[in-house]
Every structure is written in structure tokens, then in C-alpha cells.
GROMACS .gro file of C-alpha atoms in nm:
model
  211
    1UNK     CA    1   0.000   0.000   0.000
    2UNK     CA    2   0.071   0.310  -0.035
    3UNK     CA    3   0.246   0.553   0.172
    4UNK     CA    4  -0.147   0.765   0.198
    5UNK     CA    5  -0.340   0.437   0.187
    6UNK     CA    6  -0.498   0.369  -0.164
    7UNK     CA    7  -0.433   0.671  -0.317
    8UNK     CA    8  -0.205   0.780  -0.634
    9UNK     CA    9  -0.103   0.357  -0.658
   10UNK     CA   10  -0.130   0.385  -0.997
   11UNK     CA   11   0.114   0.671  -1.057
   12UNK     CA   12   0.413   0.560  -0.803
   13UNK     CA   13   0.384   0.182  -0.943
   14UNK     CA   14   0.485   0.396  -1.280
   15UNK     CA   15   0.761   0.538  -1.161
   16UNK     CA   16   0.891   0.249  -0.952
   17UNK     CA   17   0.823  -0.015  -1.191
   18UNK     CA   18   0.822   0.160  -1.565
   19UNK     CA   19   1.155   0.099  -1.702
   20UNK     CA   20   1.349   0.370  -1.894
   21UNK     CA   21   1.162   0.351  -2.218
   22UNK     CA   22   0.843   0.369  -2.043
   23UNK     CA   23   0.864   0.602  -1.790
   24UNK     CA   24   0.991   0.822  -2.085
   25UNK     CA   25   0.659   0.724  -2.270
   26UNK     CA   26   0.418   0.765  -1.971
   27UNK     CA   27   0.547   1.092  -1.816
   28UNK     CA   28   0.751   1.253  -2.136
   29UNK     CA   29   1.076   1.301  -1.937
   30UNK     CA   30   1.368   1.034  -1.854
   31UNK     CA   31   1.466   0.952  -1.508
   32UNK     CA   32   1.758   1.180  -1.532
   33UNK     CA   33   1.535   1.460  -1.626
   34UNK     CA   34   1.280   1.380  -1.371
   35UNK     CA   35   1.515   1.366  -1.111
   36UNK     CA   36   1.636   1.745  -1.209
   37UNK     CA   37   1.245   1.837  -1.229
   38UNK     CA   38   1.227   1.699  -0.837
   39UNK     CA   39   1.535   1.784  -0.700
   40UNK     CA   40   1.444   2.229  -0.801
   41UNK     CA   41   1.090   2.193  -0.737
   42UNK     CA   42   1.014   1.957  -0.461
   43UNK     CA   43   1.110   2.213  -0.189
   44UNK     CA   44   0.890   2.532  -0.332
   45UNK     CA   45   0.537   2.340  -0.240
   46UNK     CA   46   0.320   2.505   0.055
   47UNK     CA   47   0.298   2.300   0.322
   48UNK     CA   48  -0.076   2.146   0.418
   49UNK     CA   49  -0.263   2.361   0.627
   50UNK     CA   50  -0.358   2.337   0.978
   51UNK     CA   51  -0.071   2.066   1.012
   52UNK     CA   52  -0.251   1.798   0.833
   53UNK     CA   53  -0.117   1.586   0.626
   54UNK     CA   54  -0.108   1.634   0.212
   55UNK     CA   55  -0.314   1.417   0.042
   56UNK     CA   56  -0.120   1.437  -0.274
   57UNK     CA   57   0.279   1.477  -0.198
   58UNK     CA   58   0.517   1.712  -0.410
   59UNK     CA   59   0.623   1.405  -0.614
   60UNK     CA   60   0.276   1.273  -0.649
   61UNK     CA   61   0.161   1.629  -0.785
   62UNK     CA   62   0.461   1.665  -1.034
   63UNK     CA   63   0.434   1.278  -1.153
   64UNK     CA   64   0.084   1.396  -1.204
   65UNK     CA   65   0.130   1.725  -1.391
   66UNK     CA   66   0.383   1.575  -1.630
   67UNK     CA   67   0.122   1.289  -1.684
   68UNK     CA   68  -0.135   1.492  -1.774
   69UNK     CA   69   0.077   1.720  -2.011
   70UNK     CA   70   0.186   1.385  -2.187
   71UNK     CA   71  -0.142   1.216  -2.206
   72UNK     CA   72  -0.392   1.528  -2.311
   73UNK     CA   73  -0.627   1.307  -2.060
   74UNK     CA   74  -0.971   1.500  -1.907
   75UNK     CA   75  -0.762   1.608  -1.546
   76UNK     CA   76  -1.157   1.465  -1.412
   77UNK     CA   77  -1.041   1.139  -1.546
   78UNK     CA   78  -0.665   1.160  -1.404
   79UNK     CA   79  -0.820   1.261  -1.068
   80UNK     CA   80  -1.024   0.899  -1.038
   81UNK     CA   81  -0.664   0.725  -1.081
   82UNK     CA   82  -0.548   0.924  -0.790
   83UNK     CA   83  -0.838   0.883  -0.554
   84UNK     CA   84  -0.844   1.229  -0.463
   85UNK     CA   85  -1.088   1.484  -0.526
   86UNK     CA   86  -1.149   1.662  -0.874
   87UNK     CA   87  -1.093   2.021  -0.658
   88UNK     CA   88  -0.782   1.877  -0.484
   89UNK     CA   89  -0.629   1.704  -0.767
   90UNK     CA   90  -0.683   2.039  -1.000
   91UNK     CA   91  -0.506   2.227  -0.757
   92UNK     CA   92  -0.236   2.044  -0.693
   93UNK     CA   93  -0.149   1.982  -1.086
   94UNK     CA   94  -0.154   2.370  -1.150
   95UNK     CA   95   0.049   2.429  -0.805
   96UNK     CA   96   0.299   2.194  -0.979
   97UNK     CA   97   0.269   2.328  -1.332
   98UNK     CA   98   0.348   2.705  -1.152
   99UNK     CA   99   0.671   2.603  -0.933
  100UNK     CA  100   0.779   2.393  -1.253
  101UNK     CA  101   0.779   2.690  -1.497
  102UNK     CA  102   0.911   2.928  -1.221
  103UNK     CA  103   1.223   2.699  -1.084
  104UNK     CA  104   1.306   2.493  -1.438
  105UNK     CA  105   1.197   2.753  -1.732
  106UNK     CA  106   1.463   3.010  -1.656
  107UNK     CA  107   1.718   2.752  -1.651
  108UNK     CA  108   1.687   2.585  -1.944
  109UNK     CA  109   1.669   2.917  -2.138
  110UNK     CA  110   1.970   3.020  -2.324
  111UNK     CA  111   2.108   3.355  -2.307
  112UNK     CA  112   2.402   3.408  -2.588
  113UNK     CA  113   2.594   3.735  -2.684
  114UNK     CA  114   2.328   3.886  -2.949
  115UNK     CA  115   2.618   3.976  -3.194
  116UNK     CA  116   2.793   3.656  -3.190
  117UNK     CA  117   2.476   3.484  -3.334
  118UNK     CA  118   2.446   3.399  -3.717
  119UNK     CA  119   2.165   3.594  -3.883
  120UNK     CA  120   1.871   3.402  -4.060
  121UNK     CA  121   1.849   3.300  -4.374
  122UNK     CA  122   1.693   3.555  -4.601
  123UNK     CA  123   1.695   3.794  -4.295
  124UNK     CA  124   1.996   3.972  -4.246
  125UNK     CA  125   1.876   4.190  -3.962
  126UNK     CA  126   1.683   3.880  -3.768
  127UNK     CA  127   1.904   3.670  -3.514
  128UNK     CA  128   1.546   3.576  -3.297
  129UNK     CA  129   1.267   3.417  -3.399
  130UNK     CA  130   0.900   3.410  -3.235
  131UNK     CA  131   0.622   3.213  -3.214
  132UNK     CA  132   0.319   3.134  -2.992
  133UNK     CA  133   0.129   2.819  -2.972
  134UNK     CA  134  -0.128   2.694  -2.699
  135UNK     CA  135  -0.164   2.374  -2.430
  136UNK     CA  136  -0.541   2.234  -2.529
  137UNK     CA  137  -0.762   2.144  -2.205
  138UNK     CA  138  -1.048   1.962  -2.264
  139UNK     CA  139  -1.308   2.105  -1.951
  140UNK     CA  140  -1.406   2.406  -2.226
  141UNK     CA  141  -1.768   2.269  -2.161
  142UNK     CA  142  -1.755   2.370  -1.810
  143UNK     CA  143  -1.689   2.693  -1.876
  144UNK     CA  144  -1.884   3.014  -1.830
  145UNK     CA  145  -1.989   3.146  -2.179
  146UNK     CA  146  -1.759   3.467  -2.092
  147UNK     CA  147  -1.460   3.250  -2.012
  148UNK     CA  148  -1.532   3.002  -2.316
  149UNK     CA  149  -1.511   3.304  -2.583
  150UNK     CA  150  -1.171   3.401  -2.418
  151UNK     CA  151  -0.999   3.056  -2.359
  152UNK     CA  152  -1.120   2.963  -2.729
  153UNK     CA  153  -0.883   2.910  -2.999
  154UNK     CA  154  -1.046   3.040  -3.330
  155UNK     CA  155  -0.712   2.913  -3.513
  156UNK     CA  156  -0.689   2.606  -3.371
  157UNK     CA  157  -1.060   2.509  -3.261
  158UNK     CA  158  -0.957   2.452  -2.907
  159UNK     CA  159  -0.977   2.582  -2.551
  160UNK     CA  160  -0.642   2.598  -2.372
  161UNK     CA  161  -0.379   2.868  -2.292
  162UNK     CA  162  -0.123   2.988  -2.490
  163UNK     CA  163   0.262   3.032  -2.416
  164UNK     CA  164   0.534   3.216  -2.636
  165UNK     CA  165   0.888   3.106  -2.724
  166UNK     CA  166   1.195   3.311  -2.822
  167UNK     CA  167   1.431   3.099  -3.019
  168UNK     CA  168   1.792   3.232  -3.151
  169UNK     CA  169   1.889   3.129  -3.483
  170UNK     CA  170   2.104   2.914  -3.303
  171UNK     CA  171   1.741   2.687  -3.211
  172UNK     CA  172   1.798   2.769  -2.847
  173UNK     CA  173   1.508   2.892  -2.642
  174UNK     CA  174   1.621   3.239  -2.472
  175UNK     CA  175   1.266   3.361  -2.361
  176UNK     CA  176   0.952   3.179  -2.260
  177UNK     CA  177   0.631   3.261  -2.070
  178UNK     CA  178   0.281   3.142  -2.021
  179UNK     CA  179  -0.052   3.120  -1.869
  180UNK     CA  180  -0.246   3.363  -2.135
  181UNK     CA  181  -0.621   3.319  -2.280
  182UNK     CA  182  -0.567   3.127  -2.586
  183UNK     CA  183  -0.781   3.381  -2.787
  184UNK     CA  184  -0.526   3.635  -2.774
  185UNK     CA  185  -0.346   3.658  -3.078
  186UNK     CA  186   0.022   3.613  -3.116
  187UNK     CA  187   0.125   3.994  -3.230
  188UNK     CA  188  -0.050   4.096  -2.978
  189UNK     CA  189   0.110   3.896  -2.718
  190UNK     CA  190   0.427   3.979  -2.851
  191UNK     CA  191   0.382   4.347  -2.791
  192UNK     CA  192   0.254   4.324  -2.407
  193UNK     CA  193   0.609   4.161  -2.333
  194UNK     CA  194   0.790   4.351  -2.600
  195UNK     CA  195   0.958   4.561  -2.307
  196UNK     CA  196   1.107   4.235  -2.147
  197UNK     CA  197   1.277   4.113  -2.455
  198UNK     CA  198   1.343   4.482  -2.613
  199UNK     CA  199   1.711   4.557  -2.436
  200UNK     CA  200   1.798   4.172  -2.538
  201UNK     CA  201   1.738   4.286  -2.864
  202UNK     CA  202   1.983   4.510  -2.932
  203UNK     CA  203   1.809   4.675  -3.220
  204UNK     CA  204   1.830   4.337  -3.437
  205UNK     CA  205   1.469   4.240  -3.607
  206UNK     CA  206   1.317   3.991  -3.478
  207UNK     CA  207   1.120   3.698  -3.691
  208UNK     CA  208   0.727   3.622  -3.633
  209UNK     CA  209   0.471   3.457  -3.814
  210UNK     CA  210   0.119   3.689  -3.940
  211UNK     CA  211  -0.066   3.378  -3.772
   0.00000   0.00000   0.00000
């Protein structure tokens, strides 16, 4: 049994039994990089309140939030595996889903000496590149009809959110963020965090799509 009784069996026999192959299948990371994932994020979750103890654990919530980025699965139907409630188990996968892009995004992005980069192809003046895509959830049903016009995709035919990445010619990520209605088009994301990338820019052009 399980450390909390019954619950979350089904996700800690994955990562105790899954071998490397699988474990990369099922949660989308290797070992290695699962291990990094834990070993920055593990420390940053609140502590239960009023002493008791957490129904879900840090590793149970980031096993989980990796899972359910991997799999696309309704987080209703992820929430019956754990044997936790639908409320419980939502907030625990975004808790994780915050502390992961706050403690692991900034590290992985690259941050290179603008004029030592090769320019793109065709454009001399570019060294960066933009683009903006979104995460699909699948609860878009539940929503209010206010929230379901501004979490729709138009482009893609989808609620979700949308994130934006900043690649170098290079293909190295310097610049990512997330978290915004997916019917907010990608210009116009680009200009509300224009001022954050503008002194990495340097005056060099940078590359977007009209989409």
C-alpha cells in the first residue's frame, strides 16, 4: 500500500516499476530529467494547512502534472486514478505546473551574446525568432460562456492557454512565458512583453509569423 493508503497507486507503481523507455513514454521526461524536475521543485510546495497531512505529496503532484501534459487526458479522469478529489487534484497539478515553470523555465533558457549569433536565412537583420502556440484542455464545456469566448482558440478550434517562445537562430530557447487566454493573438502577445525582450534585442529584427 501506499504511503497515503490507496491513493495515487497507480502513478508511483509507474515510476517504480516503468523501465526507462516507459517512464519516458508515460510521463515525457527520462529519469535523469525527472530527477532534475524533483530535485528544483520539490522544496517550493506550501505546506498542508492546519498541520494535516497532504493528500497528494510534491512528487505525487509533479508525476501527475507531467502525466497529464503527456497524455492530453480529461484532469476529471486523471483525478479517479489518484483517488483524490477533482478540486484537490486540479489544484495540486496547476500548483505543480506554476513552481515547474518558475524553478526549471529560466534555466533551461539560453542567453548568448546577441552579436555573436548567425543571422537568418533571407533575414539579415533577424538573429530571434518568435512564435506562440497553446496547451489544449479539454473542460471548455464547463466553462462560463464569458470564459469560453476568451480561452477559445479560433485558429486552432480549441480551448487551452497559450505560451510564447523566443528561439535564436542558433534553435535555443532564450525567452519563454505562459498562462495567457488562448484567444489572444500572437502579435499581440508579442507586444505586451515587447519591453522584457526589447534591451535583449539590441536593435536586431526579430522573426514572427502573421498567424
Amino acid at each position: 500500500r501506499s504511503q497515503h493508503g490507496c491513493k495515487c497507486i497507480y502513478i508511483r507503481e509507474a515510476y517504480m516499476e516503468a523501465n526507462d523507455e516507459d517512464f519516458k513514454f508515460f510521463f515525457g521526461v527520462n529519469r535523469a530529467e525527472y530527477g532534475y524536475i524533483e530535485g528544483n521543485c520539490s522544496d517550493c510546495f506550501m505546506p498542508s494547512r492546519r498541520g494535516r497531512r497532504a493528500k497528494l505529496t510534491p512528487r505525487d503532484s509533479l508525476l501527475w502534472s507531467l502525466r497529464w501534459l503527456r497524455s492530453g487526458i480529461n484532469m476529471k479522469e486523471l483525478a479517479k486514478l489518484s483517488y483524490v478529489s477533482y478540486v484537490t487534484f486540479h489544484r495540486a497539478i496547476w500548483q505543480a505546473l506554476v513552481i515547474m515553470e518558475e524553478q526549471i523555465v529560466p534555466k533551461l533558457l539560453f542567453k548568448p551574446p546577441i552579436d555573436e549569433l548567425p543571422v537568418a536565412l533571407h533575414f539579415p537583420d533577424a538573429k530571434l525568432v518568435v512564435d506562440g502556440t497553446i496547451q489544449q484542455f479539454t473542460c471548455g464545456a464547463t466553462l462560463q460562456f464569458k470564459d469560453r469566448q476568451t480561452f477559445f482558440s479560433h485558429k486552432h478550434k480549441a480551448y487551452g492557454i497559450k505560451s510564447e517562445v523566443i528561439v535564436a537562430t542558433t534553435g535555443q530557447a532564450i525567452f519563454a512565458r505562459s498562462g495567457f487566454p488562448a484567444s489572444i493573438h500572437d502579435k499581440k502577445l508579442f507586444e505586451l512583453g515587447q519591453a522584457e525582450v526589447a534591451t535583449y534585442l539590441q536593435g536586431y529584427a526579430i522573426i514572427g509569423d502573421s498567424a
